[in-house]
C-alpha cells in the first residue's frame, strides 16, 4: 500500500465512527430528489462529496489530528496529497453510487436519463474540482473551525441547482467540450495542490 | 552528527508570537538516559519539543535527532514516540481500532505487543478513546509508542493532572523502557518530583531560554537552599542570593554551593530539591526580566 493510500485509509477510519449522520444526509437527498433523478447526481456530487471531503478536518480539529499527521512517519507532502486523494475518492464513490441510484429511479418512473448522464457527470466533475480547489487549501491552512463549509460548498451547489432548475444552460450544447471540462478540472486540482503545499509550509511556521 | 546522542539542540531560536520566542536554546541528551525539561507554564517547553520533533520550523541554530539533522527523513519518526498531555486520536475510535489505524504506518509495528500492553495497563480494547481517563490515555499513547518500537520517547507534561498512583505507574513504565540501553526519554514537566526518581539529566528553561542544563546530580550539588529570618538573609559580598522569597517571618533563597559557607551561622543551609531550584531560578529570572531594560536576563552558569 502506498503512503498516499494509507493516508486515504486513515481519513476513511477518521470518519467511520460518524457514518450514520452521513448516511442520513445521503438518504435525505435521495428522498428529496427521488422524483427528479436527473438532479440527484449533481446534488450528491456537489453537496455530499464536499461534506465528505471536509469531514476529516471537522474531526481533526476536535481530535488534534494535525499532531497525529506530524508524528506519523510520513512526508508532509504525502499528508497533503492524502487530502486530495480522499477528496477524489469521495467524489467518484458518490458520483458512481448516485448515478446508479438515479438510473434505477429514472427507470422505475420511465424518465429518460441515460443520454445526459455523461454530460451531467462531467459538469459535476468540473464544479467539484473548482470547489475543492478552493476548499482544500483553506482547510489545510486554517482548519475547519475557521473556514465554514458553507463558504466553499454552498455557492457552487446553489449555482448548479439554479442552472438546472431554471434551464439556464442547455446541457446538450456542451457535449462537444466534455474532455476539456475533465482536463480543466484536473488542472484546477493540480494548481490547488501546489498552493496547498505552500500554505501547509506556512502553517508549520506559524 | 553524533550517534551517541539521542538528540541535541544547538543555538535554537524560534519566534512564536505574542513576543515569546525561544532564544539560543542549547542542550543535549546522550543515548540511554532520561532528561527532564523543567519550567513553569509558558516557559517554552512545548515549543522546544515541537522544534525538536520538526513540527515547528526554527530560525536559528540546528537540531540533531537520533543521528539526523531535523527535519530529516520522515522515516526518522519510526523511532520516536510522542506522548502529550492529551491524546491526538479520534475520540470515537475504540482502542482496537487505534491499532488497526496506526499499524500500516509503522514498519516495526508489533500487534501482539500492543495487545499485551493494553492488557498490562488495564485498558479495554473495546473502550473508546474519549471514554478513558487522563491516566489511561497517557498509558494508551505509551502503548502506541512502544508498539512501534520507538527508541526515543518524548513526553510533554504527561503527569499533569494525574493522581499519585498513576504517576508512580508511569515512572515504572519509563523505567522498564530504559532497560534497553539504546532507549532514551525526554520528559517535560512542571511536576519535578517525578524527575527526582528517574531523571539523569535536567534542563531548566524559563522565558524561552535555557537557564541551566546538565546532569541532575551536578545541578543538585551545585546549589544550596538557605533559610533564615527576613533580616538575616541579606546580600553579602561574594554571595549571590538567587530568587529570594521573603515573608514576615522567614526568607529563603538559592545560593551556589561554594558560596553557602560564606553565610552566617544563623542561616539554615540544605540540599535543594529540583523543585526548589526550579522555583528560585524562575523567581529570579522573572525579577530580572522585570527590572532589567529590554528584558535581558541574568544567566546562571
Tab-separated table of C-alpha atoms in Angstrom:
chain	number	residue	atom	x	y	z
A	1	UNK	CA	0.000	0.000	0.000
A	2	UNK	CA	1.405	3.409	-0.923
A	3	UNK	CA	1.765	6.166	1.638
A	4	UNK	CA	-0.986	8.227	-0.036
A	5	UNK	CA	-3.299	5.196	0.057
A	6	UNK	CA	-2.516	4.790	3.772
A	7	UNK	CA	-3.461	8.438	4.354
A	8	UNK	CA	-6.705	7.928	2.423
A	9	UNK	CA	-7.475	4.905	4.572
A	10	UNK	CA	-6.723	6.980	7.667
A	11	UNK	CA	-9.334	9.536	6.527
A	12	UNK	CA	-11.831	6.735	5.985
A	13	UNK	CA	-11.202	5.436	9.501
A	14	UNK	CA	-11.406	9.004	10.843
A	15	UNK	CA	-14.947	9.498	9.602
A	16	UNK	CA	-16.099	5.889	10.030
A	17	UNK	CA	-17.476	6.431	13.555
A	18	UNK	CA	-19.711	9.194	12.174
A	19	UNK	CA	-21.107	7.252	9.214
A	20	UNK	CA	-24.719	7.324	10.380
A	21	UNK	CA	-25.172	11.124	10.024
A	22	UNK	CA	-23.566	10.846	6.573
A	23	UNK	CA	-25.952	8.073	5.557
A	24	UNK	CA	-28.874	10.152	6.818
A	25	UNK	CA	-27.785	13.091	4.614
A	26	UNK	CA	-27.454	10.682	1.685
A	27	UNK	CA	-30.932	9.272	2.369
A	28	UNK	CA	-32.448	12.737	2.700
A	29	UNK	CA	-31.009	13.869	-0.638
A	30	UNK	CA	-32.218	10.706	-2.351
A	31	UNK	CA	-35.678	11.181	-0.849
A	32	UNK	CA	-35.894	14.838	-1.894
A	33	UNK	CA	-34.670	14.184	-5.439
A	34	UNK	CA	-36.396	10.827	-5.981
A	35	UNK	CA	-38.987	12.411	-8.299
A	36	UNK	CA	-36.277	14.108	-10.335
A	37	UNK	CA	-33.401	11.608	-10.761
A	38	UNK	CA	-31.521	13.923	-13.135
A	39	UNK	CA	-30.931	16.333	-10.254
A	40	UNK	CA	-29.917	13.576	-7.853
A	41	UNK	CA	-26.432	13.064	-9.318
A	42	UNK	CA	-25.315	16.723	-9.170
A	43	UNK	CA	-26.864	17.219	-5.752
A	44	UNK	CA	-24.999	14.256	-4.310
A	45	UNK	CA	-21.758	15.117	-6.084
A	46	UNK	CA	-21.828	18.782	-5.136
A	47	UNK	CA	-23.236	18.615	-1.628
A	48	UNK	CA	-22.369	15.224	-0.170
A	49	UNK	CA	-18.898	14.827	-1.746
A	50	UNK	CA	-17.592	18.184	-0.418
A	51	UNK	CA	-19.031	17.372	3.014
A	52	UNK	CA	-17.186	14.042	2.964
A	53	UNK	CA	-14.033	15.848	1.821
A	54	UNK	CA	-14.197	18.247	4.756
A	55	UNK	CA	-15.195	15.675	7.357
A	56	UNK	CA	-11.626	14.592	8.298
A	57	UNK	CA	-10.893	18.266	9.027
A	58	UNK	CA	-14.033	18.548	11.171
A	59	UNK	CA	-12.986	15.543	13.238
A	60	UNK	CA	-9.331	16.510	13.036
A	61	UNK	CA	-9.841	19.906	14.632
A	62	UNK	CA	-11.550	18.291	17.615
A	63	UNK	CA	-9.098	15.409	17.951
A	64	UNK	CA	-5.869	17.313	17.169
A	65	UNK	CA	-5.160	15.076	14.188
A	66	UNK	CA	-2.700	17.684	12.906
A	67	UNK	CA	-0.409	16.436	15.648
A	68	UNK	CA	-1.010	12.842	14.589
A	69	UNK	CA	-0.126	13.692	10.975
A	70	UNK	CA	3.055	15.416	12.204
A	71	UNK	CA	4.052	12.453	14.368
A	72	UNK	CA	3.399	9.742	11.780
A	73	UNK	CA	6.424	8.766	9.683
A	74	UNK	CA	5.111	10.444	6.552
A	75	UNK	CA	6.471	13.300	4.466
A	76	UNK	CA	4.354	16.430	4.750
A	77	UNK	CA	3.705	16.262	1.016
A	78	UNK	CA	2.157	12.804	1.415
A	79	UNK	CA	-0.197	14.075	4.107
A	80	UNK	CA	-1.271	16.823	1.761
A	81	UNK	CA	-1.746	14.526	-1.214
A	82	UNK	CA	-3.739	12.246	1.046
A	83	UNK	CA	-6.317	15.017	1.496
A	84	UNK	CA	-6.658	15.360	-2.280
A	85	UNK	CA	-6.819	11.598	-2.806
A	86	UNK	CA	-9.564	11.407	-0.196
A	87	UNK	CA	-11.487	14.202	-1.955
A	88	UNK	CA	-11.237	12.443	-5.309
A	89	UNK	CA	-12.301	9.143	-3.811
A	90	UNK	CA	-15.272	10.828	-2.149
A	91	UNK	CA	-16.345	12.353	-5.458
A	92	UNK	CA	-16.061	9.207	-7.526
A	93	UNK	CA	-17.735	6.938	-4.967
A	94	UNK	CA	-20.610	9.383	-4.527
A	95	UNK	CA	-20.897	10.037	-8.274
A	96	UNK	CA	-20.902	6.352	-9.193
A	97	UNK	CA	-23.341	5.383	-6.436
A	98	UNK	CA	-25.525	8.412	-7.210
A	99	UNK	CA	-25.569	7.678	-10.937
A	100	UNK	CA	-26.501	4.057	-10.373
A	101	UNK	CA	-29.265	5.037	-7.992
A	102	UNK	CA	-30.524	7.797	-10.287
A	103	UNK	CA	-30.603	5.362	-13.214
A	104	UNK	CA	-32.694	2.932	-11.187
A	105	UNK	CA	-35.091	5.671	-10.067
A	106	UNK	CA	-35.382	7.010	-13.629
A	107	UNK	CA	-36.086	3.568	-15.000
A	108	UNK	CA	-38.741	2.923	-12.361
A	109	UNK	CA	-40.500	6.176	-13.241
A	110	UNK	CA	-39.973	5.964	-17.012
A	111	UNK	CA	-37.916	9.150	-17.098
A	112	UNK	CA	-35.274	9.420	-19.871
A	113	UNK	CA	-31.884	9.570	-18.175
A	114	UNK	CA	-29.065	7.708	-19.920
A	115	UNK	CA	-28.493	10.212	-22.707
A	116	UNK	CA	-27.426	13.109	-20.484
A	117	UNK	CA	-25.576	11.203	-17.767
A	118	UNK	CA	-22.068	11.653	-19.217
A	119	UNK	CA	-22.610	15.371	-19.648
A	120	UNK	CA	-24.025	15.717	-16.157
A	121	UNK	CA	-21.140	13.835	-14.591
A	122	UNK	CA	-18.652	15.976	-16.486
A	123	UNK	CA	-20.301	19.165	-15.281
A	124	UNK	CA	-20.314	17.814	-11.750
A	125	UNK	CA	-16.644	16.948	-12.008
A	126	UNK	CA	-15.709	20.424	-13.202
A	127	UNK	CA	-17.717	22.128	-10.463
A	128	UNK	CA	-16.479	19.755	-7.801
A	129	UNK	CA	-12.892	20.347	-8.938
A	130	UNK	CA	-13.341	24.119	-8.695
A	131	UNK	CA	-14.999	23.658	-5.336
A	132	UNK	CA	-12.291	21.581	-3.685
A	133	UNK	CA	-9.546	23.564	-5.385
A	134	UNK	CA	-10.728	26.483	-3.266
A	135	UNK	CA	-11.833	24.497	-0.249
A	136	UNK	CA	-8.840	22.274	0.449
A	137	UNK	CA	-6.048	24.891	0.631
A	138	UNK	CA	-8.236	26.907	3.005
A	139	UNK	CA	-8.956	23.882	5.167
A	140	UNK	CA	-5.296	22.873	5.208
A	141	UNK	CA	-4.141	26.390	6.040
A	142	UNK	CA	-6.758	27.365	8.615
A	143	UNK	CA	-8.504	24.151	9.690
A	144	UNK	CA	-12.239	23.575	9.568
A	145	UNK	CA	-13.054	25.656	12.632
A	146	UNK	CA	-12.038	28.877	10.924
A	147	UNK	CA	-13.342	28.014	7.462
A	148	UNK	CA	-17.046	27.488	7.325
A	149	UNK	CA	-18.067	24.777	4.906
A	150	UNK	CA	-20.878	26.985	3.642
A	151	UNK	CA	-18.379	29.466	2.242
A	152	UNK	CA	-16.816	26.947	-0.077
A	153	UNK	CA	-19.565	24.430	-0.810
A	154	UNK	CA	-22.898	26.132	-0.976
A	155	UNK	CA	-22.204	28.763	-3.657
A	156	UNK	CA	-21.230	26.099	-6.176
A	157	UNK	CA	-24.118	23.826	-5.229
A	158	UNK	CA	-26.634	26.676	-5.429
A	159	UNK	CA	-25.200	27.798	-8.752
A	160	UNK	CA	-25.660	24.389	-10.259
A	161	UNK	CA	-29.096	23.929	-8.726
A	162	UNK	CA	-30.147	27.267	-10.231
A	163	UNK	CA	-28.725	26.339	-13.611
A	164	UNK	CA	-30.544	23.029	-13.666
A	165	UNK	CA	-33.843	24.302	-12.261
A	166	UNK	CA	-34.066	27.385	-14.441
A	167	UNK	CA	-32.662	25.653	-17.524
A	168	UNK	CA	-30.151	28.467	-17.953
A	169	UNK	CA	-27.756	26.173	-19.775
A	170	UNK	CA	-28.617	23.683	-22.442
A	171	UNK	CA	-26.675	20.731	-21.116
A	172	UNK	CA	-26.598	19.082	-24.514
A	173	UNK	CA	-24.862	22.122	-26.019
A	174	UNK	CA	-21.634	21.395	-24.087
A	175	UNK	CA	-21.436	17.767	-25.219
A	176	UNK	CA	-18.534	18.549	-27.562
A	177	UNK	CA	-16.470	20.070	-24.766
A	178	UNK	CA	-16.591	17.278	-22.227
A	179	UNK	CA	-12.911	16.332	-22.455
A	180	UNK	CA	-11.943	19.934	-21.886
A	181	UNK	CA	-14.011	20.033	-18.697
A	182	UNK	CA	-12.241	16.934	-17.336
A	183	UNK	CA	-8.822	18.356	-18.151
A	184	UNK	CA	-9.679	21.766	-16.707
A	185	UNK	CA	-10.923	20.156	-13.512
A	186	UNK	CA	-7.756	18.111	-13.151
A	187	UNK	CA	-5.628	21.199	-13.810
A	188	UNK	CA	-7.510	23.178	-11.152
A	189	UNK	CA	-6.877	20.442	-8.613
A	190	UNK	CA	-3.175	20.239	-9.509
A	191	UNK	CA	-2.820	24.011	-9.123
A	192	UNK	CA	-4.676	23.830	-5.829
A	193	UNK	CA	-2.362	21.106	-4.507
A	194	UNK	CA	0.631	23.297	-5.297
A	195	UNK	CA	-0.960	26.208	-3.472
A	196	UNK	CA	-1.882	23.973	-0.532
A	197	UNK	CA	1.695	22.772	-0.288
A	198	UNK	CA	2.796	26.372	0.143
A	199	UNK	CA	0.017	27.045	2.676
A	200	UNK	CA	0.967	23.953	4.619
A	201	UNK	CA	4.560	25.145	4.966
A	202	UNK	CA	3.260	28.486	6.239
A	203	UNK	CA	1.052	26.780	8.798
A	204	UNK	CA	4.034	24.825	10.088
A	205	UNK	CA	5.982	28.015	10.656
A	206	UNK	CA	3.038	29.876	12.188
B	1	UNK	CA	26.270	14.046	13.565
B	2	UNK	CA	26.936	12.178	16.782
B	3	UNK	CA	25.385	8.726	17.003
B	4	UNK	CA	25.869	8.657	20.768
B	5	UNK	CA	23.357	11.436	21.269
B	6	UNK	CA	19.626	10.858	21.436
B	7	UNK	CA	19.235	14.494	20.469
B	8	UNK	CA	20.958	17.840	20.609
B	9	UNK	CA	19.716	21.390	20.196
B	10	UNK	CA	22.388	23.962	19.391
B	11	UNK	CA	21.607	27.664	19.479
B	12	UNK	CA	17.981	27.135	18.527
B	13	UNK	CA	15.866	30.236	18.062
B	14	UNK	CA	12.226	30.368	17.060
B	15	UNK	CA	9.665	33.178	17.269
B	16	UNK	CA	6.253	32.008	18.373
B	17	UNK	CA	4.144	35.139	18.609
B	18	UNK	CA	2.910	37.499	21.319
B	19	UNK	CA	6.538	38.457	21.840
B	20	UNK	CA	7.529	34.978	23.016
B	21	UNK	CA	10.451	33.222	21.405
B	22	UNK	CA	12.985	30.526	22.040
B	23	UNK	CA	16.399	32.158	22.178
B	24	UNK	CA	19.697	30.359	21.831
B	25	UNK	CA	18.353	27.112	23.276
B	26	UNK	CA	21.125	24.518	23.591
B	27	UNK	CA	21.117	21.185	25.392
B	28	UNK	CA	21.708	17.552	24.562
B	29	UNK	CA	20.963	14.070	25.839
B	30	UNK	CA	23.263	11.074	25.423
B	31	UNK	CA	21.568	7.861	24.296
B	32	UNK	CA	20.259	5.677	27.109
B	33	UNK	CA	19.289	8.387	29.588
B	34	UNK	CA	16.289	10.382	30.809
B	35	UNK	CA	16.238	14.134	30.583
B	36	UNK	CA	13.744	16.266	32.447
B	37	UNK	CA	12.801	19.519	30.782
B	38	UNK	CA	11.611	21.703	33.633
B	39	UNK	CA	9.910	25.046	33.500
B	40	UNK	CA	6.791	26.869	34.538
B	41	UNK	CA	3.752	27.049	32.282
B	42	UNK	CA	4.657	29.201	29.293
B	43	UNK	CA	8.413	28.720	29.766
B	44	UNK	CA	8.825	27.252	26.287
B	45	UNK	CA	8.837	23.511	26.980
B	46	UNK	CA	6.204	22.574	24.404
B	47	UNK	CA	7.680	24.889	21.779
B	48	UNK	CA	11.078	23.317	22.359
B	49	UNK	CA	9.598	19.846	21.926
B	50	UNK	CA	7.746	20.862	18.763
B	51	UNK	CA	11.006	22.205	17.325
B	52	UNK	CA	12.839	19.025	18.316
B	53	UNK	CA	10.245	16.888	16.545
B	54	UNK	CA	10.316	19.034	13.411
B	55	UNK	CA	6.710	20.104	13.951
B	56	UNK	CA	7.795	23.734	14.047
B	57	UNK	CA	10.439	25.380	11.929
B	58	UNK	CA	13.415	27.067	13.579
B	59	UNK	CA	15.020	30.336	12.585
B	60	UNK	CA	18.496	29.893	14.050
B	61	UNK	CA	20.646	27.016	15.200
B	62	UNK	CA	20.364	23.333	14.417
B	63	UNK	CA	18.737	20.262	15.864
B	64	UNK	CA	20.054	16.725	15.773
B	65	UNK	CA	17.693	13.829	16.459
B	66	UNK	CA	18.844	10.196	16.568
B	67	UNK	CA	21.793	10.980	14.358
B	68	UNK	CA	19.883	13.029	11.770
B	69	UNK	CA	19.601	16.746	11.327
B	70	UNK	CA	15.970	17.813	11.835
B	71	UNK	CA	13.651	17.867	9.927
B	72	UNK	CA	15.408	14.792	8.499
B	73	UNK	CA	13.737	11.927	6.684
B	74	UNK	CA	10.136	11.069	7.532
B	75	UNK	CA	11.288	7.553	8.448
B	76	UNK	CA	13.079	9.097	11.436
B	77	UNK	CA	9.684	9.295	13.133
B	78	UNK	CA	9.518	5.491	13.128
B	79	UNK	CA	11.928	5.732	16.073
B	80	UNK	CA	10.199	8.456	18.068
B	81	UNK	CA	7.176	8.012	20.323
B	82	UNK	CA	5.328	11.169	21.335
B	83	UNK	CA	3.164	11.291	24.460
B	84	UNK	CA	1.417	14.588	25.090
B	85	UNK	CA	-0.861	15.700	27.906
B	86	UNK	CA	-3.770	14.822	25.626
B	87	UNK	CA	-4.435	12.161	23.023
B	88	UNK	CA	-4.230	13.064	19.352
B	89	UNK	CA	-6.542	10.289	18.235
B	90	UNK	CA	-10.186	10.307	17.197
B	91	UNK	CA	-12.256	10.183	20.373
B	92	UNK	CA	-14.735	7.704	18.908
B	93	UNK	CA	-12.086	5.155	17.914
B	94	UNK	CA	-12.055	2.041	20.020
B	95	UNK	CA	-8.615	1.076	21.272
B	96	UNK	CA	-8.588	-1.909	18.909
B	97	UNK	CA	-9.269	0.485	16.010
B	98	UNK	CA	-6.348	2.656	17.084
B	99	UNK	CA	-4.102	-0.317	16.408
B	100	UNK	CA	-5.705	-1.085	13.023
B	101	UNK	CA	-5.424	2.565	12.023
B	102	UNK	CA	-1.813	3.205	13.027
B	103	UNK	CA	-0.314	-0.187	12.158
B	104	UNK	CA	0.033	0.483	8.385
B	105	UNK	CA	2.246	3.490	9.030
B	106	UNK	CA	4.961	1.750	11.047
B	107	UNK	CA	7.461	-0.756	9.671
B	108	UNK	CA	8.092	-2.391	13.034
B	109	UNK	CA	4.571	-2.299	14.458
B	110	UNK	CA	4.008	-5.241	16.802
B	111	UNK	CA	0.300	-6.056	17.170
B	112	UNK	CA	0.907	-8.735	19.797
B	113	UNK	CA	2.864	-6.272	21.918
B	114	UNK	CA	0.112	-3.653	21.578
B	115	UNK	CA	-2.492	-6.099	22.867
B	116	UNK	CA	-0.153	-7.212	25.658
B	117	UNK	CA	0.459	-3.615	26.702
B	118	UNK	CA	-3.263	-2.827	26.720
B	119	UNK	CA	-3.826	-5.829	28.990
B	120	UNK	CA	-0.859	-4.903	31.182
B	121	UNK	CA	-2.094	-1.321	31.529
B	122	UNK	CA	-5.661	-2.432	32.226
B	123	UNK	CA	-7.036	-0.921	29.009
B	124	UNK	CA	-10.079	-2.500	27.393
B	125	UNK	CA	-9.626	-2.806	23.583
B	126	UNK	CA	-13.380	-2.202	23.205
B	127	UNK	CA	-13.275	1.106	25.096
B	128	UNK	CA	-13.394	4.349	23.133
B	129	UNK	CA	-10.527	6.815	23.346
B	130	UNK	CA	-12.843	9.534	24.683
B	131	UNK	CA	-14.135	7.262	27.452
B	132	UNK	CA	-10.815	6.580	29.163
B	133	UNK	CA	-9.332	8.699	31.946
B	134	UNK	CA	-6.327	11.020	31.624
B	135	UNK	CA	-4.014	8.456	33.165
B	136	UNK	CA	-5.320	5.691	30.921
B	137	UNK	CA	-4.974	7.961	27.873
B	138	UNK	CA	-1.328	8.541	28.743
B	139	UNK	CA	-0.846	4.787	29.014
B	140	UNK	CA	-2.570	4.311	25.650
B	141	UNK	CA	-0.173	6.708	23.970
B	142	UNK	CA	2.743	4.915	25.639
B	143	UNK	CA	1.367	1.593	24.354
B	144	UNK	CA	1.274	3.053	20.835
B	145	UNK	CA	4.849	4.345	21.146
B	146	UNK	CA	6.162	1.044	22.488
B	147	UNK	CA	4.278	-0.971	19.862
B	148	UNK	CA	6.144	0.687	17.016
B	149	UNK	CA	9.374	0.149	18.931
B	150	UNK	CA	10.362	3.764	19.379
B	151	UNK	CA	13.924	4.386	20.555
B	152	UNK	CA	13.193	7.838	21.930
B	153	UNK	CA	10.092	8.661	23.966
B	154	UNK	CA	9.142	12.306	24.183
B	155	UNK	CA	6.696	13.194	26.942
B	156	UNK	CA	5.147	16.635	27.138
B	157	UNK	CA	3.592	17.186	30.562
B	158	UNK	CA	2.380	13.586	30.825
B	159	UNK	CA	1.838	13.704	34.574
B	160	UNK	CA	-0.046	16.967	34.894
B	161	UNK	CA	-3.451	16.120	36.243
B	162	UNK	CA	-2.545	12.529	37.101
B	163	UNK	CA	-3.068	11.181	40.583
B	164	UNK	CA	-0.012	9.946	42.538
B	165	UNK	CA	-0.735	6.270	41.779
B	166	UNK	CA	-0.929	6.907	38.022
B	167	UNK	CA	2.255	8.989	38.166
B	168	UNK	CA	4.026	6.229	40.028
B	169	UNK	CA	2.922	3.701	37.385
B	170	UNK	CA	4.176	5.979	34.623
B	171	UNK	CA	7.582	6.250	36.270
B	172	UNK	CA	7.681	2.442	36.434
B	173	UNK	CA	6.812	2.146	32.727
B	174	UNK	CA	9.589	4.557	31.814
B	175	UNK	CA	11.992	2.559	33.978
B	176	UNK	CA	11.087	-0.626	32.074
B	177	UNK	CA	11.531	1.162	28.749
B	178	UNK	CA	15.032	2.195	29.759
B	179	UNK	CA	16.140	-1.380	30.394
B	180	UNK	CA	17.206	-1.331	26.743
B	181	UNK	CA	20.304	0.857	26.744
B	182	UNK	CA	19.500	2.172	23.270
B	183	UNK	CA	16.360	3.844	24.593
B	184	UNK	CA	16.129	7.445	25.753
B	185	UNK	CA	13.441	9.684	27.213
B	186	UNK	CA	12.759	13.401	27.174
B	187	UNK	CA	10.269	14.285	29.859
B	188	UNK	CA	8.861	17.784	30.031
B	189	UNK	CA	7.112	18.626	33.244
B	190	UNK	CA	6.485	21.154	35.934
B	191	UNK	CA	5.958	18.338	38.455
B	192	UNK	CA	9.604	17.883	39.358
B	193	UNK	CA	9.089	15.169	41.966
B	194	UNK	CA	8.809	12.615	39.143
B	195	UNK	CA	12.263	13.565	37.913
B	196	UNK	CA	13.789	13.196	41.356
B	197	UNK	CA	13.299	9.457	40.807
B	198	UNK	CA	14.055	8.873	37.132
B	199	UNK	CA	15.859	11.901	35.740
B	200	UNK	CA	19.529	11.555	34.750
B	201	UNK	CA	19.837	14.972	33.140
B	202	UNK	CA	17.883	18.141	33.730
B	203	UNK	CA	17.345	21.243	31.661
B	204	UNK	CA	15.744	24.258	33.283
B	205	UNK	CA	14.008	26.559	30.863
B	206	UNK	CA	12.474	29.933	31.589
B	207	UNK	CA	11.135	32.608	29.279
B	208	UNK	CA	12.295	30.722	26.208
B	209	UNK	CA	15.898	30.454	27.410
B	210	UNK	CA	17.827	27.588	28.920
B	211	UNK	CA	18.750	28.655	32.420
B	212	UNK	CA	20.707	25.563	33.384
B	213	UNK	CA	21.349	22.160	31.810
B	214	UNK	CA	23.429	19.203	32.905
B	215	UNK	CA	23.444	16.051	34.985
B	216	UNK	CA	20.787	16.128	37.664
B	217	UNK	CA	23.257	15.284	40.434
B	218	UNK	CA	25.602	18.052	39.359
B	219	UNK	CA	22.772	20.552	39.341
B	220	UNK	CA	21.598	19.413	42.769
B	221	UNK	CA	25.174	19.573	44.084
B	222	UNK	CA	25.678	22.986	42.553
B	223	UNK	CA	23.115	24.748	44.712
B	224	UNK	CA	22.009	25.010	48.315
B	225	UNK	CA	18.741	26.374	49.592
B	226	UNK	CA	19.195	28.735	52.516
B	227	UNK	CA	16.604	29.813	55.077
B	228	UNK	CA	16.761	32.431	57.790
B	229	UNK	CA	14.862	35.261	59.373
B	230	UNK	CA	13.934	38.052	56.975
B	231	UNK	CA	16.639	40.362	58.356
B	232	UNK	CA	19.350	37.697	58.460
B	233	UNK	CA	19.273	36.746	54.800
B	234	UNK	CA	20.869	39.785	53.270
B	235	UNK	CA	23.265	40.306	50.398
B	236	UNK	CA	26.867	39.592	51.368
B	237	UNK	CA	29.956	40.222	49.330
B	238	UNK	CA	30.668	37.113	47.304
B	239	UNK	CA	27.231	35.574	47.809
B	240	UNK	CA	24.527	35.812	45.218
B	241	UNK	CA	21.070	35.149	46.581
B	242	UNK	CA	19.051	33.664	43.769
B	243	UNK	CA	15.295	34.118	43.730
B	244	UNK	CA	14.855	35.400	47.274
B	245	UNK	CA	11.391	34.799	48.700
B	246	UNK	CA	10.522	36.765	51.809
B	247	UNK	CA	7.602	36.590	54.218
B	248	UNK	CA	7.067	38.385	57.517
B	249	UNK	CA	8.772	35.545	59.406
B	250	UNK	CA	11.258	33.895	57.039
B	251	UNK	CA	13.336	34.389	53.957
B	252	UNK	CA	14.519	31.709	51.585
B	253	UNK	CA	16.870	31.745	48.615
B	254	UNK	CA	19.131	29.618	46.491
B	255	UNK	CA	22.896	30.051	46.576
B	256	UNK	CA	25.729	28.349	44.783
B	257	UNK	CA	27.182	25.598	46.962
B	258	UNK	CA	30.632	27.126	47.125
B	259	UNK	CA	29.120	30.387	48.383
B	260	UNK	CA	26.995	28.812	51.118
B	261	UNK	CA	29.891	28.697	53.603
B	262	UNK	CA	30.164	32.480	53.474
B	263	UNK	CA	26.751	32.875	55.074
B	264	UNK	CA	26.449	33.464	58.809
B	265	UNK	CA	25.701	30.823	61.418
B	266	UNK	CA	22.058	31.774	61.747
B	267	UNK	CA	21.319	30.604	58.256
B	268	UNK	CA	19.977	27.101	57.672
B	269	UNK	CA	21.656	25.504	54.653
B	270	UNK	CA	20.044	22.473	52.986
B	271	UNK	CA	20.377	20.389	49.845
B	272	UNK	CA	17.637	21.575	47.494
B	273	UNK	CA	15.107	19.563	45.578
B	274	UNK	CA	14.737	20.080	41.846
B	275	UNK	CA	11.503	21.882	42.527
B	276	UNK	CA	13.205	24.360	44.855
B	277	UNK	CA	15.897	25.023	42.270
B	278	UNK	CA	13.285	25.492	39.544
B	279	UNK	CA	11.170	27.804	41.712
B	280	UNK	CA	14.041	30.044	42.830
B	281	UNK	CA	15.566	30.314	39.395
B	282	UNK	CA	12.123	31.043	37.997
B	283	UNK	CA	11.575	33.794	40.566
B	284	UNK	CA	14.994	35.230	39.865
B	285	UNK	CA	14.505	35.198	36.095
B	286	UNK	CA	11.119	36.846	36.459
B	287	UNK	CA	12.549	39.571	38.702
B	288	UNK	CA	15.433	40.130	36.289
B	289	UNK	CA	13.052	40.458	33.371
B	290	UNK	CA	11.007	42.955	35.341
B	291	UNK	CA	13.942	45.131	36.344
B	292	UNK	CA	16.444	44.824	33.543
B	293	UNK	CA	15.732	47.007	30.498
B	294	UNK	CA	14.752	45.290	27.225
B	295	UNK	CA	14.061	42.021	29.001
B	296	UNK	CA	17.702	40.912	29.205
B	297	UNK	CA	18.061	38.232	31.822
B	298	UNK	CA	20.908	37.144	34.009
B	299	UNK	CA	22.274	33.758	33.079
B	300	UNK	CA	23.150	31.237	35.744
B	301	UNK	CA	26.179	29.374	34.601
